[in-house]
Tab-separated table of C-alpha atoms in Angstrom:
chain	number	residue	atom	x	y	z
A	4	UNK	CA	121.489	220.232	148.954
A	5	UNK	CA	118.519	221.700	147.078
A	6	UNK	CA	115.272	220.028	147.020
A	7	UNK	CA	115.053	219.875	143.203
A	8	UNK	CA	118.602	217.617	142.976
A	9	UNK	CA	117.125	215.517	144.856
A	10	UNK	CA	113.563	215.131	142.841
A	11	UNK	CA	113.484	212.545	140.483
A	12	UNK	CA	111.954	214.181	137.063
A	13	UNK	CA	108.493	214.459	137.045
A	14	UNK	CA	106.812	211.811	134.321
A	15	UNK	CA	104.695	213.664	131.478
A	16	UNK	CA	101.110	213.141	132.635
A	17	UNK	CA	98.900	211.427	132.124
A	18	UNK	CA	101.183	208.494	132.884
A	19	UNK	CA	100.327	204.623	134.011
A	20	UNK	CA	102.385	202.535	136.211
A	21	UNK	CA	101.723	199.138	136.238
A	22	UNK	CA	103.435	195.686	136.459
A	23	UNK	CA	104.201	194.821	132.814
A	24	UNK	CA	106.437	191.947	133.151
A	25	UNK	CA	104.291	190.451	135.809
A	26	UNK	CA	100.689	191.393	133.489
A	27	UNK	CA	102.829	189.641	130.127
A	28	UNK	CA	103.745	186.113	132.271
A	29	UNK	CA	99.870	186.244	133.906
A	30	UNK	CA	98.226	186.695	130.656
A	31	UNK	CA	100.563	184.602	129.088
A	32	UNK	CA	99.704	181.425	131.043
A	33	UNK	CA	96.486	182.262	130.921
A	34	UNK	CA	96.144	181.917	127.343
A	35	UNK	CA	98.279	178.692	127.492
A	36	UNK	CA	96.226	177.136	130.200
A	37	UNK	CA	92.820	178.141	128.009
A	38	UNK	CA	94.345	176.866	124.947
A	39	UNK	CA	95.452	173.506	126.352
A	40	UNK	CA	92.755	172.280	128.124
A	41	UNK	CA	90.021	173.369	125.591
A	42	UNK	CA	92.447	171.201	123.071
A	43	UNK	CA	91.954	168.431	125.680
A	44	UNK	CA	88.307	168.854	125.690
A	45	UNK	CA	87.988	169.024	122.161
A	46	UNK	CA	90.499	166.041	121.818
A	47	UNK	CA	89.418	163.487	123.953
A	48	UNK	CA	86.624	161.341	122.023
A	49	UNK	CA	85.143	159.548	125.208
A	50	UNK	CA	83.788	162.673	126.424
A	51	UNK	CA	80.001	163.806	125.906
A	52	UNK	CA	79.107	167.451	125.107
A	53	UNK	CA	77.996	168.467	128.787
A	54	UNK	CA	81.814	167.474	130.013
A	55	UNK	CA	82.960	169.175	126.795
A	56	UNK	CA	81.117	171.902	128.422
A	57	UNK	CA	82.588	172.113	131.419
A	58	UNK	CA	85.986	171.346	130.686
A	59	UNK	CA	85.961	174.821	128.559
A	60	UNK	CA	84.059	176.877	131.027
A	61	UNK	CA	87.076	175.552	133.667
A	62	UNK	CA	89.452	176.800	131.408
A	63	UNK	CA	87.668	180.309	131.102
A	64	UNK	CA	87.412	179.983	135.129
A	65	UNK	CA	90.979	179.684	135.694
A	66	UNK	CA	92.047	182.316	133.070
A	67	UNK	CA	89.227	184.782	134.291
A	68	UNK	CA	91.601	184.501	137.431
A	69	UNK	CA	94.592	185.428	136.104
A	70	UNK	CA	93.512	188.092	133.886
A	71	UNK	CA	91.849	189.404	137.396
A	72	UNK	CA	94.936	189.092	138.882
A	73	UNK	CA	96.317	191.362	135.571
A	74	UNK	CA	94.462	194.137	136.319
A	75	UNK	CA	96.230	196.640	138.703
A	76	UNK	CA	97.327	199.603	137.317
A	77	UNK	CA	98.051	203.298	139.081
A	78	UNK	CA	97.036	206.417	136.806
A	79	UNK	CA	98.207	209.699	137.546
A	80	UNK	CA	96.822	213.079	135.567
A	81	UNK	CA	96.307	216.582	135.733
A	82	UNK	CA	93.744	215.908	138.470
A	83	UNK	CA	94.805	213.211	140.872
A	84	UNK	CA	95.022	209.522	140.757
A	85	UNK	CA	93.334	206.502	140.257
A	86	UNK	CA	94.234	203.528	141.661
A	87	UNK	CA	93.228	200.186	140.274
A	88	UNK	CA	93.105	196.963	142.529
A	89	UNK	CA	91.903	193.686	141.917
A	90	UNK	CA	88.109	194.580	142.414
A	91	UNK	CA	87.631	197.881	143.027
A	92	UNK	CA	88.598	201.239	141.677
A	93	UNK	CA	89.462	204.473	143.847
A	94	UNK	CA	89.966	207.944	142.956
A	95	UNK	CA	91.597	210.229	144.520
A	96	UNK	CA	92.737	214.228	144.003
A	97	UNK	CA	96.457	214.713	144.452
A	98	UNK	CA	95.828	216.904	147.720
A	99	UNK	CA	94.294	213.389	149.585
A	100	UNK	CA	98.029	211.508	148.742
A	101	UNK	CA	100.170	211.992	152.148
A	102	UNK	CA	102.598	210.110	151.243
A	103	UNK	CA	103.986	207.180	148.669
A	104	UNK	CA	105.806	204.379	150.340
A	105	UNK	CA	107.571	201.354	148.966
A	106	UNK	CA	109.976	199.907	152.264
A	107	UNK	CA	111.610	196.691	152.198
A	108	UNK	CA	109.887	193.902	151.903
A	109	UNK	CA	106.196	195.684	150.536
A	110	UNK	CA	104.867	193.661	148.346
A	111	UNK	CA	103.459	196.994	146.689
A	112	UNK	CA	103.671	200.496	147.105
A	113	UNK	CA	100.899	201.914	150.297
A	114	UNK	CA	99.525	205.406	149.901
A	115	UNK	CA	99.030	207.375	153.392
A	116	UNK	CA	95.807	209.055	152.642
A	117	UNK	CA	94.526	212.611	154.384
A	118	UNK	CA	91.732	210.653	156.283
A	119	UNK	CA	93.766	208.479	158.279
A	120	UNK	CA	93.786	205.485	156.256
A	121	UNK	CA	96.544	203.429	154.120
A	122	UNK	CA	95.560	202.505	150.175
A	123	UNK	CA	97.721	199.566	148.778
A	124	UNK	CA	98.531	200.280	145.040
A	125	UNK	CA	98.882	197.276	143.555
A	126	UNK	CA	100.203	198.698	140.406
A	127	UNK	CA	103.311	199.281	141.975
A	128	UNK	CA	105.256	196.313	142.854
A	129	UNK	CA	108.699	194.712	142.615
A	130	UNK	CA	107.826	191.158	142.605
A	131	UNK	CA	109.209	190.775	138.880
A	132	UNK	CA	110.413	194.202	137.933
A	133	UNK	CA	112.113	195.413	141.500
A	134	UNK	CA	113.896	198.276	139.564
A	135	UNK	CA	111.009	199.090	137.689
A	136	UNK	CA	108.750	199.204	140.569
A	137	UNK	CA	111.388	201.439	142.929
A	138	UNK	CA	111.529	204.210	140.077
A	139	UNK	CA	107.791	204.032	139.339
A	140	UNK	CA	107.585	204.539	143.237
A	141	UNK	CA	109.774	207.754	143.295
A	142	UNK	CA	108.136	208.925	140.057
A	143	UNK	CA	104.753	208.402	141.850
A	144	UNK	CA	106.190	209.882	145.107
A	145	UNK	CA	107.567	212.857	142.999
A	146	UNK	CA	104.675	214.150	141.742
A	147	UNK	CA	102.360	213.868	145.095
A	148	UNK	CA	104.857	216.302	146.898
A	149	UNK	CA	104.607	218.658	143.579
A	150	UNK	CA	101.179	218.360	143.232
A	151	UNK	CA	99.853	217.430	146.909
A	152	UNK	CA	100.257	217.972	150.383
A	153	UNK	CA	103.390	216.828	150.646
A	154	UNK	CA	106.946	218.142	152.299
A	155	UNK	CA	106.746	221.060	149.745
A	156	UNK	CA	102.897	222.073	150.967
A	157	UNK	CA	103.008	221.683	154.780
């Protein structure tokens, strides 16, 4: 079988994966839970401006959390890919990317990097969106070996 039946189609770049489904339901409660209990704060007449207070800065607490928690995303261009965790950002040129996994039962997809080390990408994952996450794998996966080190460079 040739290689290239076998390659999904390589995405337009630049392209970003991310969860969407799981980014709609975190931001979505967060703007619920905001909403409600700076209603409660503003509703309840026993309570004195300093509680007030700090009923609302809980709220922007909690929902500082999940939008946090809404943040990964994995963007591929021309040049390589970034990779967007909770707190940190890493770049990296295609030729670092070994490898793209997603196996059974990873909670997101792990790149093998060309130092040695392992970078989760927790843009990728099929918590909500399994489908969704195993094609934005391959996609991913795809254009490493085009662009990379991968099978097609070694």
């Amino acid at each position: 079988m040739a290689e290239s039946a076998a390659q999904p189609a390589l995405p337009d770049l630049p392209v970003t994966f991310r969860p969407t489904r799981t980014r709609v339901i975190l931001l979505g409660v967060g703007l619920a839970m905001f909403a409600t209990i700076t209603a409660i704060a503003l509703l309840l007449e026993n309570l004195g401006s300093g509680e007030r207070a700090s009923f609302i800065f809980t709220a922007v607490l909690l929902s500082s959390v999940l939008v946090l928690l809404s943040r990964p995303k994995v963007v591929a261009d021309e040049a390589g890919v970034t990779v967007v965790n909770l707190t940190n950002t890493r770049r990296l040129e295609w030729a670092q990317i070994l490898r793209v996994n997603l196996r059974p039962g990873d909670p997101w997809v792990f790149l093998d990097l060309s130092d040695g080390t392992s970078l989760p990408a927790l843009g990728i994952q099929p918590g909500v969106a399994r489908q969704q996450a195993i094609g934005d794998a391959r996609a991913l996966r795809a254009l490493a070996e085009a662009r990379g080190t991968g099978p097609h460079h070694r």
